[in-house]
């Protein structure tokens, strides 16, 4: 749970905006009085389930990536720095990459990579 805000912070902000729009729409005069409760409850449950499922899938993938890296397998990470040539980078222990917490770093590469943005090759 220590990574929840780091991984899902953006989605929580989007959920807040969606809930704000839901509240605004359900308070219009053409909706019934119970629409606020039903709308907010339904949207809140959906968003909570979607964000929770995304967090679970992401942390499971991060765990698999860390295990595979420690076993010596190659990891593919998304590179947002270069969009035209190479959109991914191969990470391997034999190429001086190390895993510090959830971050892959290398003295030969200028940018670190978060394990949430990686897959096992």
N, CA and C atoms as an extended XYZ file, in Angstrom:
363
Properties=species:S:1:pos:R:3:atomname:S:1:resname:S:1:resid:I:1 pbc="F F F"
N         0.803       -1.198        0.000 N   UNK     1
C         0.000        0.000        0.000 CA  UNK     1
C         0.847        1.264        0.000 C   UNK     1
N         2.156        1.118        0.221 N   UNK     2
C         3.002        2.307        0.277 CA  UNK     2
C         3.098        3.015       -1.069 C   UNK     2
N         2.844        2.305       -2.157 N   UNK     3
C         2.944        2.905       -3.487 CA  UNK     3
C         1.614        3.406       -4.025 C   UNK     3
N         0.545        3.297       -3.246 N   UNK     4
C        -0.790        3.582       -3.786 CA  UNK     4
C        -0.892        4.995       -4.339 C   UNK     4
N        -0.499        5.993       -3.572 N   UNK     5
C        -0.614        7.375       -4.047 CA  UNK     5
C         0.327        7.650       -5.217 C   UNK     5
N         1.496        7.037       -5.194 N   UNK     6
C         2.448        7.229       -6.289 CA  UNK     6
C         1.904        6.644       -7.596 C   UNK     6
N         1.324        5.456       -7.518 N   UNK     7
C         0.855        4.777       -8.717 CA  UNK     7
C        -0.533        5.243       -9.169 C   UNK     7
N        -1.397        5.566       -8.222 N   UNK     8
C        -2.788        5.863       -8.554 CA  UNK     8
C        -3.175        7.324       -8.331 C   UNK     8
N        -2.235        8.182       -7.990 N   UNK     9
C        -2.540        9.583       -7.711 CA  UNK     9
C        -3.247       10.289       -8.848 C   UNK     9
N        -2.775       10.093      -10.053 N   UNK    10
C        -3.408       10.722      -11.221 CA  UNK    10
C        -4.827       10.242      -11.420 C   UNK    10
N        -5.039        8.950      -11.219 N   UNK    11
C        -6.379        8.397      -11.370 CA  UNK    11
C        -7.314        8.880      -10.259 C   UNK    11
N        -6.771        9.115       -9.070 N   UNK    12
C        -7.595        9.663       -7.988 CA  UNK    12
C        -8.060       11.081       -8.306 C   UNK    12
N        -7.193       11.877       -8.922 N   UNK    13
C        -7.570       13.237       -9.333 CA  UNK    13
C        -8.660       13.171      -10.397 C   UNK    13
N        -8.492       12.280      -11.374 N   UNK    14
C        -9.507       12.113      -12.422 CA  UNK    14
C       -10.826       11.652      -11.804 C   UNK    14
N       -10.764       10.737      -10.837 N   UNK    15
C       -11.973       10.257      -10.165 CA  UNK    15
C       -12.668       11.398       -9.436 C   UNK    15
N       -11.899       12.263       -8.793 N   UNK    16
C       -12.484       13.425       -8.110 CA  UNK    16
C       -13.216       14.334       -9.100 C   UNK    16
N       -12.630       14.546      -10.255 N   UNK    17
C       -13.275       15.373      -11.284 CA  UNK    17
C       -14.565       14.698      -11.753 C   UNK    17
N       -14.518       13.396      -11.976 N   UNK    18
C       -15.710       12.663      -12.414 CA  UNK    18
C       -16.803       12.745      -11.353 C   UNK    18
N       -16.425       12.596      -10.093 N   UNK    19
C       -17.411       12.710       -9.010 CA  UNK    19
C       -17.985       14.128       -8.920 C   UNK    19
N       -17.161       15.121       -9.172 N   UNK    20
C       -17.642       16.506       -9.174 CA  UNK    20
C       -18.658       16.732      -10.287 C   UNK    20
N       -18.380       16.203      -11.465 N   UNK    21
C       -19.307       16.324      -12.586 CA  UNK    21
C       -20.600       15.567      -12.274 C   UNK    21
N       -20.471       14.391      -11.680 N   UNK    22
C       -21.658       13.613      -11.304 CA  UNK    22
C       -22.514       14.383      -10.308 C   UNK    22
N       -21.883       14.995       -9.326 N   UNK    23
C       -22.617       15.783       -8.344 CA  UNK    23
C       -23.318       16.972       -9.005 C   UNK    23
N       -22.619       17.638       -9.896 N   UNK    24
C       -23.212       18.786      -10.591 CA  UNK    24
C       -24.414       18.362      -11.431 C   UNK    24
N       -24.257       17.288      -12.180 N   UNK    25
C       -25.327       16.849      -13.080 CA  UNK    25
C       -26.535       16.351      -12.300 C   UNK    25
N       -26.300       15.582      -11.236 N   UNK    26
C       -27.436       15.012      -10.496 CA  UNK    26
C       -28.173       16.031       -9.639 C   UNK    26
N       -27.626       17.224       -9.488 N   UNK    27
C       -28.332       18.263       -8.730 CA  UNK    27
C       -29.163       19.173       -9.635 C   UNK    27
N       -29.221       18.887      -10.911 N   UNK    28
C       -30.045       19.688      -11.821 CA  UNK    28
C       -31.516       19.442      -11.505 C   UNK    28
N       -32.367       20.429      -11.772 N   UNK    29
C       -33.781       20.322      -11.391 CA  UNK    29
C       -34.558       19.187      -12.073 C   UNK    29
N       -34.113       18.737      -13.228 N   UNK    30
C       -34.845       17.681      -13.924 CA  UNK    30
C       -34.549       16.280      -13.392 C   UNK    30
N       -33.633       16.153      -12.408 N   UNK    31
C       -33.379       14.877      -11.745 CA  UNK    31
C       -34.177       14.797      -10.448 C   UNK    31
N       -34.503       13.581      -10.042 N   UNK    32
C       -35.216       13.403       -8.768 CA  UNK    32
C       -34.250       13.616       -7.603 C   UNK    32
N       -34.813       13.730       -6.414 N   UNK    33
C       -33.983       13.957       -5.219 CA  UNK    33
C       -33.081       12.760       -4.913 C   UNK    33
N       -33.515       11.581       -5.263 N   UNK    34
C       -32.702       10.380       -4.980 CA  UNK    34
C       -31.587       10.172       -6.005 C   UNK    34
N       -31.600       10.952       -7.073 N   UNK    35
C       -30.575       10.799       -8.115 CA  UNK    35
C       -29.184       11.112       -7.576 C   UNK    35
N       -29.098       12.044       -6.648 N   UNK    36
C       -27.785       12.401       -6.081 CA  UNK    36
C       -27.186       11.194       -5.369 C   UNK    36
N       -27.981       10.578       -4.496 N   UNK    37
C       -27.487        9.416       -3.745 CA  UNK    37
C       -27.156        8.256       -4.667 C   UNK    37
N       -28.080        7.933       -5.560 N   UNK    38
C       -27.870        6.804       -6.469 CA  UNK    38
C       -26.694        7.056       -7.412 C   UNK    38
N       -26.648        8.256       -7.970 N   UNK    39
C       -25.564        8.582       -8.908 CA  UNK    39
C       -24.203        8.584       -8.245 C   UNK    39
N       -24.096        9.269       -7.107 N   UNK    40
C       -22.809        9.346       -6.410 CA  UNK    40
C       -22.377        7.962       -5.923 C   UNK    40
N       -23.321        7.182       -5.385 N   UNK    41
C       -22.981        5.849       -4.903 CA  UNK    41
C       -22.503        4.951       -6.043 C   UNK    41
N       -23.259        4.952       -7.143 N   UNK    42
C       -22.900        4.107       -8.284 CA  UNK    42
C       -21.551        4.477       -8.887 C   UNK    42
N       -21.343        5.761       -9.091 N   UNK    43
C       -20.092        6.223       -9.698 CA  UNK    43
C       -18.923        5.989       -8.737 C   UNK    43
N       -19.125        6.232       -7.447 N   UNK    44
C       -18.060        6.010       -6.463 CA  UNK    44
C       -17.658        4.545       -6.418 C   UNK    44
N       -18.644        3.653       -6.392 N   UNK    45
C       -18.338        2.209       -6.366 CA  UNK    45
C       -17.586        1.805       -7.626 C   UNK    45
N       -18.049        2.268       -8.783 N   UNK    46
C       -17.371        1.922      -10.035 CA  UNK    46
C       -15.925        2.422      -10.043 C   UNK    46
N       -15.730        3.681       -9.673 N   UNK    47
C       -14.376        4.253       -9.687 CA  UNK    47
C       -13.471        3.556       -8.676 C   UNK    47
N       -14.003        3.239       -7.498 N   UNK    48
C       -13.205        2.549       -6.484 CA  UNK    48
C       -12.789        1.171       -6.978 C   UNK    48
N       -13.716        0.455       -7.605 N   UNK    49
C       -13.370       -0.867       -8.143 CA  UNK    49
C       -12.352       -0.764       -9.281 C   UNK    49
N       -12.534        0.195      -10.167 N   UNK    50
C       -11.611        0.354      -11.299 CA  UNK    50
C       -10.214        0.733      -10.818 C   UNK    50
N       -10.122        1.679       -9.891 N   UNK    51
C        -8.810        2.101       -9.379 CA  UNK    51
C        -8.170        0.973       -8.574 C   UNK    51
N        -8.961        0.289       -7.768 N   UNK    52
C        -8.436       -0.846       -6.994 CA  UNK    52
C        -7.932       -1.965       -7.874 C   UNK    52
N        -8.686       -2.291       -8.930 N   UNK    53
C        -8.258       -3.340       -9.861 CA  UNK    53
C        -6.983       -2.928      -10.591 C   UNK    53
N        -6.916       -1.668      -11.009 N   UNK    54
C        -5.706       -1.188      -11.687 CA  UNK    54
C        -4.495       -1.274      -10.761 C   UNK    54
N        -4.669       -0.891       -9.505 N   UNK    55
C        -3.573       -0.964       -8.537 CA  UNK    55
C        -3.122       -2.415       -8.335 C   UNK    55
N        -4.083       -3.312       -8.207 N   UNK    56
C        -3.753       -4.737       -8.010 CA  UNK    56
C        -2.998       -5.287       -9.213 C   UNK    56
N        -3.475       -5.011      -10.410 N   UNK    57
C        -2.796       -5.496      -11.622 CA  UNK    57
C        -1.396       -4.902      -11.747 C   UNK    57
N        -1.257       -3.621      -11.451 N   UNK    58
C         0.046       -2.967      -11.556 CA  UNK    58
C         1.032       -3.532      -10.546 C   UNK    58
N         0.613       -3.703       -9.295 N   UNK    59
C         1.530       -4.234       -8.278 CA  UNK    59
C         1.880       -5.695       -8.559 C   UNK    59
N         0.941       -6.472       -9.097 N   UNK    60
C         1.264       -7.856       -9.478 CA  UNK    60
C         2.309       -7.878      -10.595 C   UNK    60
N         2.139       -7.002      -11.595 N   UNK    61
C         3.106       -6.935      -12.692 CA  UNK    61
C         4.473       -6.477      -12.177 C   UNK    61
N         4.486       -5.506      -11.258 N   UNK    62
C         5.752       -5.040      -10.687 CA  UNK    62
C         6.458       -6.176       -9.956 C   UNK    62
N         5.705       -6.972       -9.233 N   UNK    63
C         6.282       -8.111       -8.516 CA  UNK    63
C         6.894       -9.118       -9.488 C   UNK    63
N         6.183       -9.397      -10.574 N   UNK    64
C         6.704      -10.326      -11.581 CA  UNK    64
C         7.969       -9.770      -12.238 C   UNK    64
N         7.988       -8.470      -12.505 N   UNK    65
C         9.146       -7.833      -13.123 CA  UNK    65
C        10.357       -7.917      -12.197 C   UNK    65
N        10.152       -7.623      -10.923 N   UNK    66
C        11.266       -7.685       -9.956 CA  UNK    66
C        11.811       -9.095       -9.828 C   UNK    66
N        10.924      -10.077       -9.739 N   UNK    67
C        11.343      -11.472       -9.630 CA  UNK    67
C        12.116      -11.900      -10.872 C   UNK    67
N        11.599      -11.565      -12.035 N   UNK    68
C        12.277      -11.937      -13.289 CA  UNK    68
C        13.637      -11.262      -13.400 C   UNK    68
N        13.727       -9.993      -13.008 N   UNK    69
C        15.013       -9.288      -13.066 CA  UNK    69
C        16.036       -9.950      -12.139 C   UNK    69
N        15.597      -10.304      -10.930 N   UNK    70
C        16.509      -10.956       -9.985 CA  UNK    70
C        16.919      -12.347      -10.438 C   UNK    70
N        16.113      -12.984      -11.294 N   UNK    71
C        16.457      -14.279      -11.868 CA  UNK    71
C        17.336      -14.143      -13.105 C   UNK    71
N        17.604      -12.920      -13.539 N   UNK    72
C        18.485      -12.686      -14.677 CA  UNK    72
C        17.781      -12.557      -16.011 C   UNK    72
N        16.479      -12.477      -16.026 N   UNK    73
C        15.737      -12.341      -17.276 CA  UNK    73
C        15.769      -10.886      -17.749 C   UNK    73
N        15.495      -10.699      -19.031 N   UNK    74
C        15.486       -9.363      -19.629 CA  UNK    74
C        14.131       -8.709      -19.400 C   UNK    74
N        14.170       -7.424      -19.081 N   UNK    75
C        12.977       -6.631      -18.823 CA  UNK    75
C        12.883       -5.544      -19.898 C   UNK    75
N        11.674       -5.299      -20.379 N   UNK    76
C        11.444       -4.234      -21.356 CA  UNK    76
C        10.738       -3.087      -20.632 C   UNK    76
N        11.314       -1.880      -20.727 N   UNK    77
C        10.717       -0.711      -20.090 CA  UNK    77
C        10.388        0.345      -21.135 C   UNK    77
N         9.309        1.055      -20.895 N   UNK    78
C         8.871        2.125      -21.779 CA  UNK    78
C         9.784        3.329      -21.615 C   UNK    78
N        10.252        3.839      -22.739 N   UNK    79
C        11.096        5.026      -22.726 CA  UNK    79
C        10.300        6.196      -23.266 C   UNK    79
N         9.961        7.141      -22.386 N   UNK    80
C         9.192        8.307      -22.807 CA  UNK    80
C        10.084        9.414      -23.338 C   UNK    80
N        11.384        9.266      -23.184 N   UNK    81
C        12.303       10.323      -23.620 CA  UNK    81
C        12.399       10.376      -25.139 C   UNK    81
N        12.447        9.216      -25.784 N   UNK    82
C        12.607        9.162      -27.222 CA  UNK    82
C        11.379        8.511      -27.831 C   UNK    82
N        10.567        9.274      -28.507 N   UNK    83
C         9.338        8.746      -29.088 CA  UNK    83
C         9.498        8.354      -30.558 C   UNK    83
N        10.541        8.810      -31.222 N   UNK    84
C        10.644        8.573      -32.657 CA  UNK    84
C        11.455        7.331      -33.005 C   UNK    84
N        12.480        7.038      -32.251 N   UNK    85
C        13.361        5.936      -32.625 CA  UNK    85
C        13.059        4.701      -31.784 C   UNK    85
N        13.484        4.698      -30.555 N   UNK    86
C        13.320        3.539      -29.686 CA  UNK    86
C        12.333        3.888      -28.579 C   UNK    86
N        11.181        3.237      -28.597 N   UNK    87
C        10.182        3.533      -27.584 CA  UNK    87
C        10.308        2.626      -26.368 C   UNK    87
N        11.217        1.681      -26.423 N   UNK    88
C        11.433        0.808      -25.265 CA  UNK    88
C        12.920        0.523      -25.125 C   UNK    88
N        13.287        0.076      -23.943 N   UNK    89
C        14.677       -0.235      -23.662 CA  UNK    89
C        14.735       -1.575      -22.939 C   UNK    89
N        15.727       -2.377      -23.287 N   UNK    90
C        15.927       -3.669      -22.631 CA  UNK    90
C        16.809       -3.486      -21.412 C   UNK    90
N        16.359       -4.007      -20.289 N   UNK    91
C        17.086       -3.907      -19.028 CA  UNK    91
C        17.485       -5.307      -18.605 C   UNK    91
N        18.765       -5.459      -18.291 N   UNK    92
C        19.303       -6.766      -17.913 CA  UNK    92
C        20.423       -6.557      -16.902 C   UNK    92
N        20.572       -7.491      -15.979 N   UNK    93
C        21.639       -7.383      -14.975 CA  UNK    93
C        23.021       -7.372      -15.619 C   UNK    93
N        23.168       -8.108      -16.716 N   UNK    94
C        24.479       -8.194      -17.362 CA  UNK    94
C        24.894       -6.873      -18.015 C   UNK    94
N        23.990       -5.934      -18.161 N   UNK    95
C        24.290       -4.623      -18.749 CA  UNK    95
C        24.410       -3.544      -17.678 C   UNK    95
N        24.788       -3.912      -16.467 N   UNK    96
C        25.023       -3.005      -15.339 CA  UNK    96
C        23.764       -2.328      -14.806 C   UNK    96
N        22.599       -2.920      -14.997 N   UNK    97
C        21.380       -2.375      -14.426 CA  UNK    97
C        21.212       -2.925      -13.021 C   UNK    97
N        20.666       -2.101      -12.134 N   UNK    98
C        20.378       -2.554      -10.778 CA  UNK    98
C        18.972       -2.107      -10.399 C   UNK    98
N        18.395       -2.804       -9.444 N   UNK    99
C        17.051       -2.505       -8.969 CA  UNK    99
C        17.141       -1.987       -7.552 C   UNK    99
N        16.761       -0.730       -7.368 N   UNK   100
C        16.783       -0.093       -6.045 CA  UNK   100
C        15.343        0.231       -5.664 C   UNK   100
N        14.730       -0.603       -4.853 N   UNK   101
C        13.312       -0.443       -4.524 CA  UNK   101
C        12.474       -0.820       -5.722 C   UNK   101
N        11.815        0.155       -6.319 N   UNK   102
C        11.007       -0.072       -7.527 CA  UNK   102
C        11.626        0.567       -8.761 C   UNK   102
N        12.835        1.085       -8.638 N   UNK   103
C        13.459        1.863       -9.704 CA  UNK   103
C        14.661        1.115      -10.281 C   UNK   103
N        14.683        0.995      -11.608 N   UNK   104
C        15.847        0.443      -12.315 CA  UNK   104
C        16.801        1.587      -12.639 C   UNK   104
N        18.070        1.417      -12.290 N   UNK   105
C        19.079        2.432      -12.583 CA  UNK   105
C        20.304        1.778      -13.203 C   UNK   105
N        21.039        2.580      -13.950 N   UNK   106
C        22.277        2.124      -14.566 CA  UNK   106
C        23.239        3.300      -14.668 C   UNK   106
N        24.528        3.067      -14.394 N   UNK   107
C        25.494        4.154      -14.567 CA  UNK   107
C        25.706        4.509      -16.037 C   UNK   107
N        25.297        3.626      -16.941 N   UNK   108
C        25.480        3.840      -18.375 CA  UNK   108
C        24.288        4.530      -19.040 C   UNK   108
N        23.233        4.765      -18.277 N   UNK   109
C        22.030        5.366      -18.837 CA  UNK   109
C        21.592        6.514      -17.945 C   UNK   109
N        21.192        7.611      -18.543 N   UNK   110
C        20.930        8.833      -17.770 CA  UNK   110
C        19.614        8.803      -16.990 C   UNK   110
N        18.641        8.024      -17.433 N   UNK   111
C        17.324        8.031      -16.796 CA  UNK   111
C        17.051        6.745      -16.028 C   UNK   111
N        16.412        6.871      -14.876 N   UNK   112
C        15.938        5.664      -14.185 CA  UNK   112
C        14.562        5.262      -14.733 C   UNK   112
N        14.161        4.026      -14.488 N   UNK   113
C        12.866        3.538      -14.939 CA  UNK   113
C        12.127        2.921      -13.767 C   UNK   113
N        10.858        3.235      -13.635 N   UNK   114
C        10.021        2.670      -12.581 CA  UNK   114
C         9.528        1.304      -13.045 C   UNK   114
N         9.521        0.337      -12.144 N   UNK   115
C         9.125       -1.018      -12.513 CA  UNK   115
C         7.660       -1.114      -12.915 C   UNK   115
N         6.847       -0.117      -12.605 N   UNK   116
C         5.446       -0.121      -13.016 CA  UNK   116
C         5.305        0.059      -14.530 C   UNK   116
N         6.331        0.588      -15.170 N   UNK   117
C         6.319        0.828      -16.615 CA  UNK   117
C         7.086       -0.241      -17.388 C   UNK   117
N         7.261       -1.418      -16.789 N   UNK   118
C         8.079       -2.450      -17.396 CA  UNK   118
C         7.322       -3.768      -17.510 C   UNK   118
N         7.808       -4.615      -18.434 N   UNK   119
C         7.264       -5.958      -18.660 CA  UNK   119
C         8.399       -6.951      -18.761 C   UNK   119
N         8.111       -8.205      -18.478 N   UNK   120
C         9.104       -9.267      -18.661 CA  UNK   120
C         9.119       -9.629      -20.141 C   UNK   120
N        10.316       -9.739      -20.712 N   UNK   121
C        10.448      -10.064      -22.136 CA  UNK   121
C        10.194      -11.527      -22.375 C   UNK   121
